[in-house]
Coordinates of C-alpha atoms in Angstrom, one line a residue:
X1 CA 5.7 29.0 89.6
X2 CA 3.5 26.1 90.6
X3 CA 4.8 22.9 92.1
X4 CA 5.2 19.9 89.7
X5 CA 3.2 16.8 90.7
X6 CA 4.2 13.2 90.2
X7 CA 1.0 11.8 88.9
X8 CA 0.6 9.4 91.8
X9 CA -1.6 11.8 93.7
X10 CA -5.1 10.4 94.5
X11 CA -8.3 12.2 93.6
X12 CA -10.1 12.4 96.9
X13 CA -13.7 12.8 98.1
X14 CA -14.7 12.9 101.8
X15 CA -11.1 12.1 102.7
X16 CA -11.1 8.9 100.7
X17 CA -9.6 8.1 97.2
X18 CA -12.2 7.7 94.5
X19 CA -10.1 5.1 92.7
X20 CA -8.4 7.4 90.2
X21 CA -5.1 9.3 90.4
X22 CA -3.8 12.4 88.7
X23 CA -2.0 10.2 86.2
X24 CA -5.3 8.7 85.2
X25 CA -6.6 12.2 84.4
X26 CA -3.4 13.0 82.5
X27 CA -3.8 9.8 80.4
X28 CA -7.5 10.6 79.7
X29 CA -6.9 14.3 78.9
X30 CA -3.5 14.4 77.2
X31 CA -2.8 11.2 75.4
X32 CA -4.0 12.3 71.9
X33 CA -1.0 14.4 70.7
X34 CA -2.6 15.0 67.4
X35 CA -5.2 17.1 69.2
X36 CA -4.4 20.8 68.4
X37 CA -4.2 21.8 72.0
X38 CA -2.2 18.9 73.2
X39 CA 0.1 19.1 70.2
X40 CA 0.9 22.7 70.9
X41 CA 1.8 22.2 74.5
X42 CA 3.8 19.1 73.6
X43 CA 5.8 21.1 71.1
X44 CA 6.6 23.7 73.8
X45 CA 7.8 20.8 76.0
X46 CA 10.1 19.2 73.3
X47 CA 11.5 22.6 72.2
X48 CA 12.3 23.4 75.9
X49 CA 13.9 20.0 76.2
X50 CA 16.1 20.6 73.1
X51 CA 17.2 23.9 74.6
X52 CA 18.1 22.4 78.0
X53 CA 15.4 24.4 79.8
X54 CA 14.6 23.3 83.4
X55 CA 11.4 21.3 83.1
X56 CA 11.0 20.7 86.8
X57 CA 8.3 23.3 87.2
X58 CA 4.9 23.7 85.5
X59 CA 3.8 25.4 82.3
X60 CA 2.6 29.0 82.6
X61 CA 0.0 29.8 79.9
X62 CA -0.1 33.5 80.9
X63 CA 3.4 34.4 79.8
X64 CA 3.5 36.7 76.8
X65 CA 5.8 34.1 75.0
X66 CA 6.3 30.4 75.4
X67 CA 9.9 29.9 76.3
X68 CA 12.7 32.0 77.9
X69 CA 16.0 30.6 76.8
X70 CA 18.9 32.0 78.9
X71 CA 21.5 33.3 76.4
X72 CA 23.4 36.5 76.4
X73 CA 23.2 38.3 73.0
X74 CA 23.1 41.8 71.6
X75 CA 20.7 43.7 69.4
X76 CA 20.8 47.4 68.5
X77 CA 23.7 47.9 71.0
X78 CA 21.7 46.5 73.9
X79 CA 22.8 43.3 75.7
X80 CA 20.0 40.9 76.5
X81 CA 20.1 37.8 78.8
X82 CA 17.4 35.7 77.3
X83 CA 15.9 34.7 73.9
X84 CA 12.2 35.0 74.0
X85 CA 10.7 32.1 71.9
X86 CA 7.2 31.6 70.5
X87 CA 6.4 28.0 69.6
X88 CA 3.8 27.1 67.0
X89 CA 2.8 23.6 65.8
X90 CA 1.1 22.1 62.7
X91 CA 0.4 18.6 61.4
X92 CA -0.9 17.0 58.2
X93 CA -2.9 14.7 60.4
X94 CA -5.5 15.8 62.9
X95 CA -7.1 14.1 65.8
X96 CA -10.2 13.6 63.6
X97 CA -10.1 11.8 60.3
X98 CA -11.5 13.6 57.3
X99 CA -14.2 11.8 55.3
X100 CA -12.4 12.5 52.1
X101 CA -9.1 11.2 53.5
X102 CA -7.2 14.4 52.6
X103 CA -4.4 15.8 54.6
X104 CA -4.7 19.1 56.3
X105 CA -3.1 22.3 55.0
X106 CA -0.7 23.6 57.6
X107 CA -1.3 27.1 58.9
X108 CA 0.3 28.8 61.8
X109 CA -0.9 31.8 63.9
X110 CA 1.5 34.7 63.9
X111 CA -1.0 37.2 65.2
X112 CA 0.5 40.2 67.2
X113 CA -0.8 40.2 70.8
X114 CA -1.1 42.3 73.9
X115 CA 1.2 41.2 76.8
X116 CA -0.6 40.4 80.1
X117 CA 0.8 41.3 83.5
X118 CA -1.0 40.1 86.7
X119 CA -0.4 43.6 88.3
X120 CA -1.2 45.9 85.4
X121 CA -3.4 43.8 83.1
X122 CA -3.0 43.8 79.3
X123 CA -0.5 46.1 77.6
X124 CA -1.8 48.8 75.3
X125 CA 0.9 47.8 72.7
X126 CA 0.0 45.2 70.1
X127 CA 3.1 43.4 68.8
X128 CA 4.7 40.0 68.5
X129 CA 6.2 39.3 71.9
X130 CA 9.1 37.0 71.1
X131 CA 12.6 37.3 69.5
X132 CA 12.3 34.0 67.6
X133 CA 9.5 31.7 66.4
X134 CA 10.0 28.0 66.3
X135 CA 7.4 26.4 63.9
X136 CA 7.0 22.6 64.6
X137 CA 5.7 20.4 61.8
X138 CA 4.7 16.8 62.4
X139 CA 5.4 15.3 59.0
X140 CA 3.8 11.8 59.2
X141 CA 1.0 11.4 56.7
X142 CA 0.1 7.7 57.4
X143 CA -2.3 7.6 60.4
X144 CA -1.5 4.0 61.1
X145 CA 2.2 5.0 61.7
X146 CA 1.5 8.2 63.5
X147 CA 3.4 8.6 66.8
X148 CA 4.3 12.2 67.7
X149 CA 6.6 10.8 70.5
X150 CA 9.0 9.7 67.9
X151 CA 10.8 13.0 67.2
X152 CA 12.3 11.9 64.0
X153 CA 8.9 12.6 62.4
X154 CA 9.1 16.3 63.2
X155 CA 10.6 19.2 61.3
X156 CA 11.4 22.5 63.0
X157 CA 11.6 25.9 61.2
X158 CA 13.3 28.7 63.1
X159 CA 12.7 32.3 62.1
X160 CA 13.6 35.6 63.8
X161 CA 10.4 37.5 64.7
X162 CA 12.0 40.6 63.0
X163 CA 11.4 38.8 59.6
X164 CA 7.7 38.3 60.3
X165 CA 7.4 41.9 61.4
X166 CA 9.2 43.3 58.4
X167 CA 7.5 41.1 55.7
X168 CA 4.2 40.1 57.2
X169 CA 3.3 43.2 59.2
X170 CA 0.0 42.7 61.1
X171 CA -0.8 39.5 59.3
X172 CA -2.5 37.0 61.6
X173 CA -1.5 33.6 60.0
X174 CA 1.0 32.1 57.6
X175 CA 0.9 28.9 55.6
X176 CA 3.8 26.4 55.6
X177 CA 4.7 27.2 52.0
X178 CA 4.7 30.9 52.7
X179 CA 6.8 30.3 55.8
X180 CA 9.3 28.3 53.8
X181 CA 9.7 31.1 51.3
X182 CA 10.9 33.3 54.1
X183 CA 14.1 31.1 54.3
X184 CA 13.8 29.9 57.9
X185 CA 16.5 27.7 59.4
X186 CA 15.2 24.1 59.1
X187 CA 16.3 21.7 61.8
X188 CA 15.6 18.3 63.4
X189 CA 15.3 18.0 67.1
X190 CA 19.1 17.9 67.7
X191 CA 19.6 21.1 65.8
X192 CA 17.0 23.3 67.5
X193 CA 19.4 25.0 69.9
X194 CA 22.0 25.9 67.2
X195 CA 19.2 27.2 64.9
X196 CA 17.7 29.4 67.6
X197 CA 21.1 30.9 68.4
X198 CA 22.0 31.4 64.7
X199 CA 18.6 33.0 64.0
X200 CA 19.2 35.9 66.4
X201 CA 22.9 36.4 65.4
X202 CA 22.5 36.5 61.6
X203 CA 19.3 38.0 60.1
X204 CA 18.8 36.8 56.5
X205 CA 18.1 39.7 54.1
X206 CA 14.4 40.3 54.0
X207 CA 12.7 39.3 50.7
X208 CA 9.2 40.0 49.6
X209 CA 7.2 37.5 47.6
X210 CA 4.0 38.0 45.6

């Protein structure tokens, strides 16, 4: 795992600082949390924080799932020492403003993938890699009030991956209304850990919807 930087590091050319630091780059690159890419990584961060994950390292984009939550649990008679979590994000507001002023329809990717290993490359098996999905929805609809750092404005929907596999099969995306019909556990920031643990202990009975 890479070493976490402080942000005070200077950007240097010819052994001299150019007048900017790493924190200047972070501010320039990562301040707009309504941007799809920034919002996604921000959600991985806040879900990790809610689960008490050690955040002293750096994010690894090459892992087959987003978060490894240390927790001992059992499935199919096999004990496991982690809950593998996939985090997805959506928002009614985007970084850009639509000319018609309409809000965005929220869609999440649930596409099965191939796991990647630095020694063996991509796996031949296509599947959803996690045990649980956490779908993060930024609910603010007034752009003048939007501040994703205020976590009261987020809803979190937690669903076992097994439900997506059973009901959605190879489906690549799901809308928020369709997700809600699958009876996920809905939580605020303070309830994420409880919801994740509950989701792998008690599977709701699968239901199919037209």
